XYZ file of C-alpha atoms in Angstrom:
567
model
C 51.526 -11.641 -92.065
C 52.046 -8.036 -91.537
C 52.503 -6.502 -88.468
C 49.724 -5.045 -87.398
C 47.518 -8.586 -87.825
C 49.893 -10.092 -85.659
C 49.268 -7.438 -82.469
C 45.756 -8.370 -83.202
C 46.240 -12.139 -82.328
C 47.997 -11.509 -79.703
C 45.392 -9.239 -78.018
C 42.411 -11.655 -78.876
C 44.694 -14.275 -76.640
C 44.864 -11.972 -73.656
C 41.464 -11.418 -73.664
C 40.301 -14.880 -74.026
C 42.824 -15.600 -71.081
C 41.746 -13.260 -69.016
C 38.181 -13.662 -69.098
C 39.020 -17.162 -68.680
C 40.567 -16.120 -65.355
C 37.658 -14.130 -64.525
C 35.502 -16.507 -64.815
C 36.867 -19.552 -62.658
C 37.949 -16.052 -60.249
C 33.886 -15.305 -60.258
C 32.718 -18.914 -60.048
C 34.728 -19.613 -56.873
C 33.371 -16.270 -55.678
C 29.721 -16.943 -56.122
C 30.244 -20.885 -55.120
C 28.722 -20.033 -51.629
C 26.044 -17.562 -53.096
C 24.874 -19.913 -55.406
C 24.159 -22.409 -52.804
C 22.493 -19.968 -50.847
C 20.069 -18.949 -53.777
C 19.422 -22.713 -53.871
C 18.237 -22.447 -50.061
C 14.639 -21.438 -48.916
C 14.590 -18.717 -46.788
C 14.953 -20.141 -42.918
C 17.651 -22.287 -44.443
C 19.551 -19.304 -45.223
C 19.231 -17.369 -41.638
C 19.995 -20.371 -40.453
C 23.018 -20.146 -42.059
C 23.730 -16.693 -41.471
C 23.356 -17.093 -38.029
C 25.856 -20.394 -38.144
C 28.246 -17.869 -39.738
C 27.538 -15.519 -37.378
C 28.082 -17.774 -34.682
C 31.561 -18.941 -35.678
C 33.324 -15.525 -35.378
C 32.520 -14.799 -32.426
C 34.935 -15.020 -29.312
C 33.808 -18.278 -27.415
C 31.970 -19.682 -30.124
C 32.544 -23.328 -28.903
C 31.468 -22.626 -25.836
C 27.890 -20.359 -26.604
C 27.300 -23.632 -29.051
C 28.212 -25.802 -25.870
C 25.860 -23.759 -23.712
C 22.916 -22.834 -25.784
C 21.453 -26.295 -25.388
C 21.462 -26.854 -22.110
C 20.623 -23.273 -21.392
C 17.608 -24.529 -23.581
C 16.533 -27.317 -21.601
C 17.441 -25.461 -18.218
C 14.818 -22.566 -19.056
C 11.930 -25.059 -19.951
C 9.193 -25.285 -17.277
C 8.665 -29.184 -17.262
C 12.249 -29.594 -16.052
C 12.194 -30.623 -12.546
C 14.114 -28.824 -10.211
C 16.760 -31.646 -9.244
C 17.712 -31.619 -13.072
C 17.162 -27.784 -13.471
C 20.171 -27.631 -10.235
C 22.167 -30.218 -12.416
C 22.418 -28.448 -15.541
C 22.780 -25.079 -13.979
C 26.246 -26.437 -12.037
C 27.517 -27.247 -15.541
C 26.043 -24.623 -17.477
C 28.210 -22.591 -14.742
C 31.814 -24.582 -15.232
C 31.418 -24.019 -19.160
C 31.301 -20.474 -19.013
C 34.128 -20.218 -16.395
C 36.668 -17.548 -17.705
C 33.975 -16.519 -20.594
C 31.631 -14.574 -18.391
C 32.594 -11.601 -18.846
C 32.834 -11.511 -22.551
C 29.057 -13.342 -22.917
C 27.363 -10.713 -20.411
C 27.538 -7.873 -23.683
C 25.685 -10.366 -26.052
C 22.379 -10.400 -26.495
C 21.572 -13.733 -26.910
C 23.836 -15.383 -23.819
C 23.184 -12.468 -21.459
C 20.227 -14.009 -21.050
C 21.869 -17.588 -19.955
C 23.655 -15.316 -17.526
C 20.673 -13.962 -16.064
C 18.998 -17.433 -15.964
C 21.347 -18.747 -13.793
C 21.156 -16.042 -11.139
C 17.400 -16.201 -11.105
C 17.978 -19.888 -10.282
C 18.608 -18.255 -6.432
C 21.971 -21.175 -6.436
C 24.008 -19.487 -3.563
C 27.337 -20.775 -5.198
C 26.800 -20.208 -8.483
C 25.643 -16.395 -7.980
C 28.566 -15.859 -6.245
C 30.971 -17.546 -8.974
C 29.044 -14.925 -11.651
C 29.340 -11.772 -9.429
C 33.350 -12.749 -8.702
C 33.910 -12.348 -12.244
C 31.635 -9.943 -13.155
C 32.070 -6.876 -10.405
C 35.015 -5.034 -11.420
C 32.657 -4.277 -14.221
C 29.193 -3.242 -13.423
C 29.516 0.298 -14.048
C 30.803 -0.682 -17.823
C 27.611 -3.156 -17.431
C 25.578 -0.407 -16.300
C 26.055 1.438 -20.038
C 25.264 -1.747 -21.988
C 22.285 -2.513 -23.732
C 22.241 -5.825 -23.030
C 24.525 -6.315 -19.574
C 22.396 -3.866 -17.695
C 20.339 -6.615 -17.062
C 22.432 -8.820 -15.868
C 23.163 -5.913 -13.314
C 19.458 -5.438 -12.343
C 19.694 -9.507 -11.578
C 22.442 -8.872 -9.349
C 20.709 -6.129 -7.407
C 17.767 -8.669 -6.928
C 18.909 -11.929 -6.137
C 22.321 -11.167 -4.657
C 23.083 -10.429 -0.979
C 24.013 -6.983 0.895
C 27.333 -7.219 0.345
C 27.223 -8.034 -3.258
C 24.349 -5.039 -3.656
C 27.308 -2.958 -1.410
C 29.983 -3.349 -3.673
C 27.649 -2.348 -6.837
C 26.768 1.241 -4.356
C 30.338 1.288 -4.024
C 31.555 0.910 -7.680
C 28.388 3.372 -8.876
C 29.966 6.456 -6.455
C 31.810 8.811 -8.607
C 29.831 7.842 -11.734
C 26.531 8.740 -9.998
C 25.780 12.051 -12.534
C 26.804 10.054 -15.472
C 25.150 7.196 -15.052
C 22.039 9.020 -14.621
C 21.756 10.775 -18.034
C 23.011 8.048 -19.636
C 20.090 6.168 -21.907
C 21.132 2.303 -20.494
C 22.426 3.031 -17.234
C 19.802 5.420 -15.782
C 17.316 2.181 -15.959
C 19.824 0.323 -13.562
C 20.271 3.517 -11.214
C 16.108 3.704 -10.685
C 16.487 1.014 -9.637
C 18.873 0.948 -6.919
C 17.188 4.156 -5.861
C 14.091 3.336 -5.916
C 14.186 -0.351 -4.308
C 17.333 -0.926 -2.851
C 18.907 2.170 -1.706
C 18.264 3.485 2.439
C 18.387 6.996 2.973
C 21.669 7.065 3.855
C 22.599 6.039 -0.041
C 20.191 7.809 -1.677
C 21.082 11.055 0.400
C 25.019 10.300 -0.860
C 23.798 9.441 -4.424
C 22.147 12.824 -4.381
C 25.467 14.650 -3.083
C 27.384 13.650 -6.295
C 25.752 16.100 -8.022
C 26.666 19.360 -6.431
C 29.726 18.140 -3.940
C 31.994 15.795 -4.919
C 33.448 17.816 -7.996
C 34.383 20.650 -5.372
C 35.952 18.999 -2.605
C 33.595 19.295 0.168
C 32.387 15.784 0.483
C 32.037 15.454 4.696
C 31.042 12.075 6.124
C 27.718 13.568 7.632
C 26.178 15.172 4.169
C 23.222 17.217 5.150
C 19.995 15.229 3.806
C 18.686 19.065 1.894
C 20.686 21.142 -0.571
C 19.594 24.017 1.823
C 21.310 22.955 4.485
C 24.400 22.115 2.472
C 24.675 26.040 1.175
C 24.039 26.797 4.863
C 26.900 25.500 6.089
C 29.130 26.237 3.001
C 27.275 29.570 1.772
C 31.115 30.737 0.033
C 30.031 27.404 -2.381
C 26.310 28.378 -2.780
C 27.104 30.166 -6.483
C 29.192 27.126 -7.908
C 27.440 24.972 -6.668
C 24.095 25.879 -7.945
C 25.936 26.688 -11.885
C 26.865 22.997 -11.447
C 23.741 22.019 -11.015
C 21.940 23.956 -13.461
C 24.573 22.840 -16.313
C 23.641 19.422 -15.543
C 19.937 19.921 -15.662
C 20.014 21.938 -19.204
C 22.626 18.881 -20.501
C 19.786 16.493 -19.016
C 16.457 18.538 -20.503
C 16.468 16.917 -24.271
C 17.179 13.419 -23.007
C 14.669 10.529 -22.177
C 16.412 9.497 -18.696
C 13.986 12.383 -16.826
C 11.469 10.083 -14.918
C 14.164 9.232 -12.567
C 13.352 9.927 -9.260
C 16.676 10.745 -8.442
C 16.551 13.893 -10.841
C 13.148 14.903 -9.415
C 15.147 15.483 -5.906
C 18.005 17.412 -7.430
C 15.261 19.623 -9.476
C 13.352 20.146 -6.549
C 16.033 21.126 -4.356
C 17.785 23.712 -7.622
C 14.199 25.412 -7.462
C 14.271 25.412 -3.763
C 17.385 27.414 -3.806
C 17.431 29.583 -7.110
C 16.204 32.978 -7.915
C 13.320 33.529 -10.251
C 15.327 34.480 -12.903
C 16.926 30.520 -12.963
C 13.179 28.941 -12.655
C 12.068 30.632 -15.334
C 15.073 28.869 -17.513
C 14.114 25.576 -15.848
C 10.709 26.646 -16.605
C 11.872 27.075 -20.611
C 13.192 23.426 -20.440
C 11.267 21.388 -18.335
C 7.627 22.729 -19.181
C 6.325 20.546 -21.135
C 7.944 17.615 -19.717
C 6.174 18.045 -16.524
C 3.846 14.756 -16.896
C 7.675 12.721 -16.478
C 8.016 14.500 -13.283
C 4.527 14.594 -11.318
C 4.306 10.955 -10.832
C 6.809 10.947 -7.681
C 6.501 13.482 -4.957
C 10.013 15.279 -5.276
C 8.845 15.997 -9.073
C 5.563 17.153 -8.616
C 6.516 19.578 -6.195
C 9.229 21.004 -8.793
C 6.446 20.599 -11.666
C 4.090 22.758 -9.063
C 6.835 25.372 -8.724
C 7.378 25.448 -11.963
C 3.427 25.805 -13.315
C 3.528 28.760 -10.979
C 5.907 30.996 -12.115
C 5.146 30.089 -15.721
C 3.451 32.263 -18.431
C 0.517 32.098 -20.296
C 2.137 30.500 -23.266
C 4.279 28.264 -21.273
C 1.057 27.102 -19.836
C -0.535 26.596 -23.560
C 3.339 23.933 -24.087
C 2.076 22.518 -21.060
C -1.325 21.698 -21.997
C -1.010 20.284 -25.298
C 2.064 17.614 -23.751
C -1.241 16.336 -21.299
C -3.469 15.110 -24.561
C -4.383 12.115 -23.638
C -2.524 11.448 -19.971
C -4.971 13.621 -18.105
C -6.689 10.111 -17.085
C -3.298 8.389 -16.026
C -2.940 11.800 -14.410
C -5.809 11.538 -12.150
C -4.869 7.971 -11.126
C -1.597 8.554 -9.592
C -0.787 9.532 -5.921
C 0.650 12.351 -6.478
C -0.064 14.075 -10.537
C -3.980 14.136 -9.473
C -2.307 17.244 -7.142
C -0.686 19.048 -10.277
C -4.326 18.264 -12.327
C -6.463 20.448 -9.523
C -3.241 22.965 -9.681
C -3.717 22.993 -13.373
C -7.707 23.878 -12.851
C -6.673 27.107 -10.680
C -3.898 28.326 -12.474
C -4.919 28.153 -16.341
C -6.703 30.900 -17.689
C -7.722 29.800 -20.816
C -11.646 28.757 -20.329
C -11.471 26.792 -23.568
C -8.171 24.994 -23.541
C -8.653 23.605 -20.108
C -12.651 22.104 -21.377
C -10.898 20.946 -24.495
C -7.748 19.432 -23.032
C -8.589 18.495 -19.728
C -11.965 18.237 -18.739
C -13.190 16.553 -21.528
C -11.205 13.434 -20.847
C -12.012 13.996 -17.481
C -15.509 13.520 -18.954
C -14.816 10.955 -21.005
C -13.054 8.456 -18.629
C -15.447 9.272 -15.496
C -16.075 5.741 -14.477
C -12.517 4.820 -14.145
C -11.477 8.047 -12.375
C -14.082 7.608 -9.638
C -13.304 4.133 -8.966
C -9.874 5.625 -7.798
C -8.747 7.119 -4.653
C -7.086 9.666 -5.892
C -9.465 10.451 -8.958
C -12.238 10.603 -6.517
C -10.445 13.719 -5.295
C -10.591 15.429 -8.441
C -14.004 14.999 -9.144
C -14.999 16.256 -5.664
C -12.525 19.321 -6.523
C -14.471 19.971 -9.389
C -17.627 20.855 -7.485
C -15.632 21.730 -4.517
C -12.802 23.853 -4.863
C -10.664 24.008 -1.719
C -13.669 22.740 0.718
C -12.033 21.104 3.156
C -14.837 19.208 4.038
C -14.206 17.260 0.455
C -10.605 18.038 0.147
C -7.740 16.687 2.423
C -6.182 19.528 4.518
C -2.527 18.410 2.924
C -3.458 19.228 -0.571
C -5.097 22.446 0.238
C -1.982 23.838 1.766
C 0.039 22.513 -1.306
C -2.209 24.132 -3.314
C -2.076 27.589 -1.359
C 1.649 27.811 -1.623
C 1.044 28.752 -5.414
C -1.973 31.799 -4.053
C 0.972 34.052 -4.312
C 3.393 33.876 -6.839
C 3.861 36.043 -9.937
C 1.882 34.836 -13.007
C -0.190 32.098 -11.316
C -4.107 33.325 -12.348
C -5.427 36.586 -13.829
C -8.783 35.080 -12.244
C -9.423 35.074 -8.553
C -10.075 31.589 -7.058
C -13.946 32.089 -6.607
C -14.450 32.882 -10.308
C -12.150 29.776 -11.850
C -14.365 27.661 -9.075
C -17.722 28.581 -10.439
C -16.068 28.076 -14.137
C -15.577 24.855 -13.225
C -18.488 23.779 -11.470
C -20.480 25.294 -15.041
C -18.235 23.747 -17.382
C -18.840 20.053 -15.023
C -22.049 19.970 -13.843
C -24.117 18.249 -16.615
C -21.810 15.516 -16.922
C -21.254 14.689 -13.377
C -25.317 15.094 -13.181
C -25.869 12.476 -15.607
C -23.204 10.072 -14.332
C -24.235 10.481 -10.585
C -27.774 9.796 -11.951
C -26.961 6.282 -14.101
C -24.242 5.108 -11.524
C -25.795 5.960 -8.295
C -25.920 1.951 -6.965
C -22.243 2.034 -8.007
C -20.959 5.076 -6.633
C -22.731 4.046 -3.360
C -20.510 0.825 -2.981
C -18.069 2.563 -0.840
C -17.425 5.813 1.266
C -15.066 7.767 -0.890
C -17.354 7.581 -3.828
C -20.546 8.025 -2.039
C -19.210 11.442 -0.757
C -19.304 12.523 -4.815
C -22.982 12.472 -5.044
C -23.763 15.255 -2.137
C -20.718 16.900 -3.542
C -22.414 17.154 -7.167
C -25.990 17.771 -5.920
C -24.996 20.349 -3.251
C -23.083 22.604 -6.133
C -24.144 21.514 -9.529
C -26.172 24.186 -11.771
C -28.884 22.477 -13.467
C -32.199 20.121 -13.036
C -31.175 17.847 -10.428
C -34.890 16.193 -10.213
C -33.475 13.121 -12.052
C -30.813 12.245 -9.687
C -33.531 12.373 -6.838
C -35.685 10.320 -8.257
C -32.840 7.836 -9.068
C -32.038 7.766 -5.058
C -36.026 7.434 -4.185
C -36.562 4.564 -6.991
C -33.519 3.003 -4.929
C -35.279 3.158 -2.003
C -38.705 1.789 -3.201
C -36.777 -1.106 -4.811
C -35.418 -1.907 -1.403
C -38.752 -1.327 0.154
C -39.186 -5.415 0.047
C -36.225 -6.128 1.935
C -37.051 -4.048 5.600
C -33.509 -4.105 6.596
C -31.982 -3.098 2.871
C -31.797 0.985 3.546
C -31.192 0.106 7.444
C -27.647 -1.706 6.968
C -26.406 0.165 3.993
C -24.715 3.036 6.047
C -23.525 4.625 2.407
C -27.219 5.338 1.647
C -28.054 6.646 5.216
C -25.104 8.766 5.187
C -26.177 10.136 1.685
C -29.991 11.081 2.593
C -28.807 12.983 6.272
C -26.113 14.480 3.874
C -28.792 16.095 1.710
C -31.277 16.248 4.177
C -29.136 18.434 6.180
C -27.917 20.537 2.569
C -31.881 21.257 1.998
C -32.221 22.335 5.988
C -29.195 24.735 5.054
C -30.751 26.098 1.821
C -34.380 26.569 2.886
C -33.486 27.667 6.651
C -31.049 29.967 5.308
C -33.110 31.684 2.713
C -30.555 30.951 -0.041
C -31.686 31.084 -3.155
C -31.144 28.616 -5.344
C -33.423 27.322 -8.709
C -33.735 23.435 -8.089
C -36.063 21.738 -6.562
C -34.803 20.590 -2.598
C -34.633 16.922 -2.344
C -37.264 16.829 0.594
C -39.929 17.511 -2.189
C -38.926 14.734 -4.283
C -38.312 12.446 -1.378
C -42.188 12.691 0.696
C -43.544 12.719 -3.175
C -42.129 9.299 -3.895
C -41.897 7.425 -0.514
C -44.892 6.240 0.960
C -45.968 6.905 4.259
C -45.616 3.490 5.076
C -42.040 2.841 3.686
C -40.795 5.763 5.460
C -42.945 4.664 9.071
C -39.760 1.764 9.064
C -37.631 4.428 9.051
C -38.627 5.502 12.679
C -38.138 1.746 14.339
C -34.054 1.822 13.767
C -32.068 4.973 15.956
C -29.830 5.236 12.672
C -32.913 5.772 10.571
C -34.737 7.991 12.670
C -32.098 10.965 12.515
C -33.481 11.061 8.478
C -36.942 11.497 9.445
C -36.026 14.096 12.109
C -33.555 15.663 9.322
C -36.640 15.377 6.920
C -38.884 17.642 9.687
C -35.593 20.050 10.102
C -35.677 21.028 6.444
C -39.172 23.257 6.929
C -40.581 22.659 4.090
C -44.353 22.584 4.703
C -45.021 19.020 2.539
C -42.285 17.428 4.642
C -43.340 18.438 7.809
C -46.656 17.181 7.800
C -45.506 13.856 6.645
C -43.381 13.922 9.003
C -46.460 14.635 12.010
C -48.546 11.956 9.768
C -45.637 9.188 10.361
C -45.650 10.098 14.421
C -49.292 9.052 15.326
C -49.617 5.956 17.217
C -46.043 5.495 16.538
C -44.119 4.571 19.919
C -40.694 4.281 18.527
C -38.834 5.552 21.457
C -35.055 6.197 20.591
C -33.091 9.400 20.513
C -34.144 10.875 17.105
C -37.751 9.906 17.761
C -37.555 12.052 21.109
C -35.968 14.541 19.679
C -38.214 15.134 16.762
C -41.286 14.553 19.581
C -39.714 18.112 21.121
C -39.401 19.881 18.225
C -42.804 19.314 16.843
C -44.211 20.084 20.101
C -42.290 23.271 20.637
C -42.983 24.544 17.120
């Protein structure tokens, strides 16, 4: 056998060996793969989540607890049995609590058994758990747990969580988890004493001049430290900037600080706030801290910061309107924004669109009277009006004067607030609030306003069956002395105006007869007299037809008796 052949063998044996080798090696391997293939697939999450299970830190216990957890959380368990298994739920997870509260799936056994409102047991969870609610605070899942605390635990329990917050206050807030947990203690648990020290974190503690009487306004702060006014306002500002690309900005807290910066700032700093905060204005205007920053920040904004703003509204003008204080920065955005097209396009057309929500509001109400109305403060509270005039004077606010955006408005809305006072007139005359629309929209609206009038006088024939129908509904008496008295205005004043009054319409379709019950009631009355104000010749004598042999005697009748004989 020469060499050569012999190497051969030799190699053919370590191959055979080692795939040998490999193959017991791969077998072993693949033993628990092969079983899974074998599995359907629940079988193998099942698994998965058995494997899962096992390497975790108090696995023995979270199997332990999971069950009874189970049967605690289940609404047919009465309450004596609910108390039993919550007391041992709570001895298991002595000395594991802390671990457990960062898990997903036993932070909710945690939370469970402080929503069971068990005096002990809440306090046995918080003693383990409060050297680390700030840590909790950052956690996906322990936040929670935190929130729980806040709710069900007592005030020295929510004390120590103030306490253990102060000095992380800034962090906390643009931080994605905690800033959840930190609206809420502002918002619901915090007096103004904590939410005025909360505040101070941001410009004070990080330069020493923390007092224990913290002035409730930034203003007054600088005031008394004006040397500090410069560093304090950069530290401010940095924060805002490191706060303007992240999702934490609906926090009320950071609508104060915002306010206060622009309070205290020169124009050259809002208009950098202005850069960043723009288009994120609808996070700010539902609180009243933000929408005052998002007003003072439309104002001194330019034409194209004003074209950001816009498109960021698509499709929250609506929400807008609904909210106690945004409907404010809506009639802001009507005065200040140029652009005749964007603002139909962008906002009035959902206006439009949504109009029998909006008026069913109290504060959409508002904006559909503001639409017609402008700044009449018959229609518009006195409070919004001065907000309103605080932005008359500032730098870029309107190329257009105020009377000229008003009667943009009232062109671009008439028609459709025609045609919906017209088809929801019985609606809108449910309450006070929305009857004051329909005046609002007849007195200013350009366009044929016959239908509408008709609409109100078939109302009032309908009702002509029932006597006392059109004597107790107030809303409708208020409505025909409201434009009664408008048509008195217009005719008596020789203003000139290309619709028909509503006098005409209302002695062409009322009968003599409906409108002889009219004189009986003193409420009444004051529309016939009203009716014989307006001057118009077809009204008056109806109006001297309805008096004979009538011997109504109240004040309006008397009244109107005068009149007629004096003219």
């Amino acid at each position: 056998m020469s060499e050569d052949s012999g190497n051969d063998e030799m190699l053919d044996l370590k191959k055979n060996s080692f795939e040998e080798n490999e193959k017991v090696q791969l077998t072993r391997h693949n033993k628990g793969e092969i079983q899974a293939l074998k599995m359907n697939r629940n079988e193998r999450r099942k698994q998965l989540r058995q494997k899962k299970l096992l390497q975790k830190p108090y696995h023995e216990v979270i199997i332990k607890a999971k069950p009874i957890w189970e049967k605690l959380r289940r609404h047919d368990t009465p309450i004596e049995e609910k108390k039993r298994l919550a007391v041992d739920l709570n001895c298991l997870l002595q000395g594991s609590v802390k671990s457990l509260a960062y898990a997903h799936d036993t932070v909710r056994i945690i939370q469970g058994l402080f929503s069971m409102k068990m005096k002990d047991i809440s306090a046995s969870l918080f003693d383990q758990l409060k050297d680390d609610v700030v840590a909790m605070a950052k956690s996906k899942y322990a936040r929670h747990i935190v929130m729980k605390m806040l709710k069900y635990g007592n005030t020295s329990q929510r004390k120590h969580i103030i306490s253990s917050f102060y000095g992380h206050i800034p962090e906390l807030a643009c931080h994605t988890y905690a800033a959840d947990v930190l609206q809420e203690l502002y918002i619901t648990y915090a007096k103004s004493k904590t939410r005025n020290d909360m505040i101070s974190e941001f410009y004070l503690s990080k330069y020493k001049l923390i007092k224990d009487n913290v002035p409730s306004d930034l203003s007054k702060v600088i005031e008394e430290n004006p040397s500090a006014k410069e560093v304090i306002l950069k530290n401010i500002r940095e924060y805002l900037l490191s706060i303007a690309d992240k999702p934490v900005l609906q926090n009320p807290m950071l609508h104060r600080l915002l306010r206060m910066y622009l309070q205290n700032c020169t124009d050259n700093e809002k208009t950098e706030m202005v850069d960043c905060f723009i288009d994120r204005a609808i996070e700010l205007v539902h609180t009243n801290d933000g929408c005052n920053a998002a007003l003072d920040l439309l104002w001194v904004s330019t034409v194209k910061d004003r074209r950001k703003l816009l498109k960021s509204m698509k499709m929250h003008v609506t929400k807008m309107c609904l909210q106690a204080y945004s409907y404010i920065f809506v009639l802001a955005i009507l005065e200040c924004v140029d652009d005749k097209v964007a603002l139909e396009k962008i906002v009035l057309k959902e206006i439009f669109s949504n109009l029998e929500s909006i008026s069913e509001s109290k504060t959409g109400i508002k904006v559909l009277l503001y639409l017609m109305m402008s700044r009449d403060r018959r229609y518009i509270p006195k409070g919004v009006i001065d907000i309103l005039e605080k932005g008359d004077n500032k730098q870029h606010r309107c190329k257009k004067s105020l009377p000229v955006k008003a009667e943009e408005i009232v062109n671009l809305s008439s028609e459709p607030l025609l045609n919906f006072v017209t088809d929801h007139l019985q609606a809108l005359l449910s309450s006070g609030s929305t009857t004051l629309l329909i005046p609002a929209v007849l007195e200013k609206a350009v366009g044929n306003k016959r239908p509408a009038y008709e609409a109100i006088c078939n109302l009032l024939n309908q009702s002509c069956t029932d006597r006392h129908a059109v004597l107790q509904n107030l809303h409708l008496q208020f409505l025909l002395n409201k434009l009664l008295i408008n048509d008195r205005r217009l005719l008596g004043g020789g203003v000139k105006s290309n619709s028909i009054p509503f006098a005409q319409v209302f002695v062409e379709l009322l009968t003599v007869d409906h409108l002889r019950e009219y004189c009986k009631e003193k409420n009444t009355a004051f529309i016939i007299l009203h009716l014989y104000e307006t001057g118009l010749p077809a009204a008056k004598s109806t109006v001297k037809a309805l008096l004979k042999n009538n011997k109504s005697k109240n004040d309006a009748m008397e009244i109107l008796r005068r009149k007629i004989h004096s003219d």
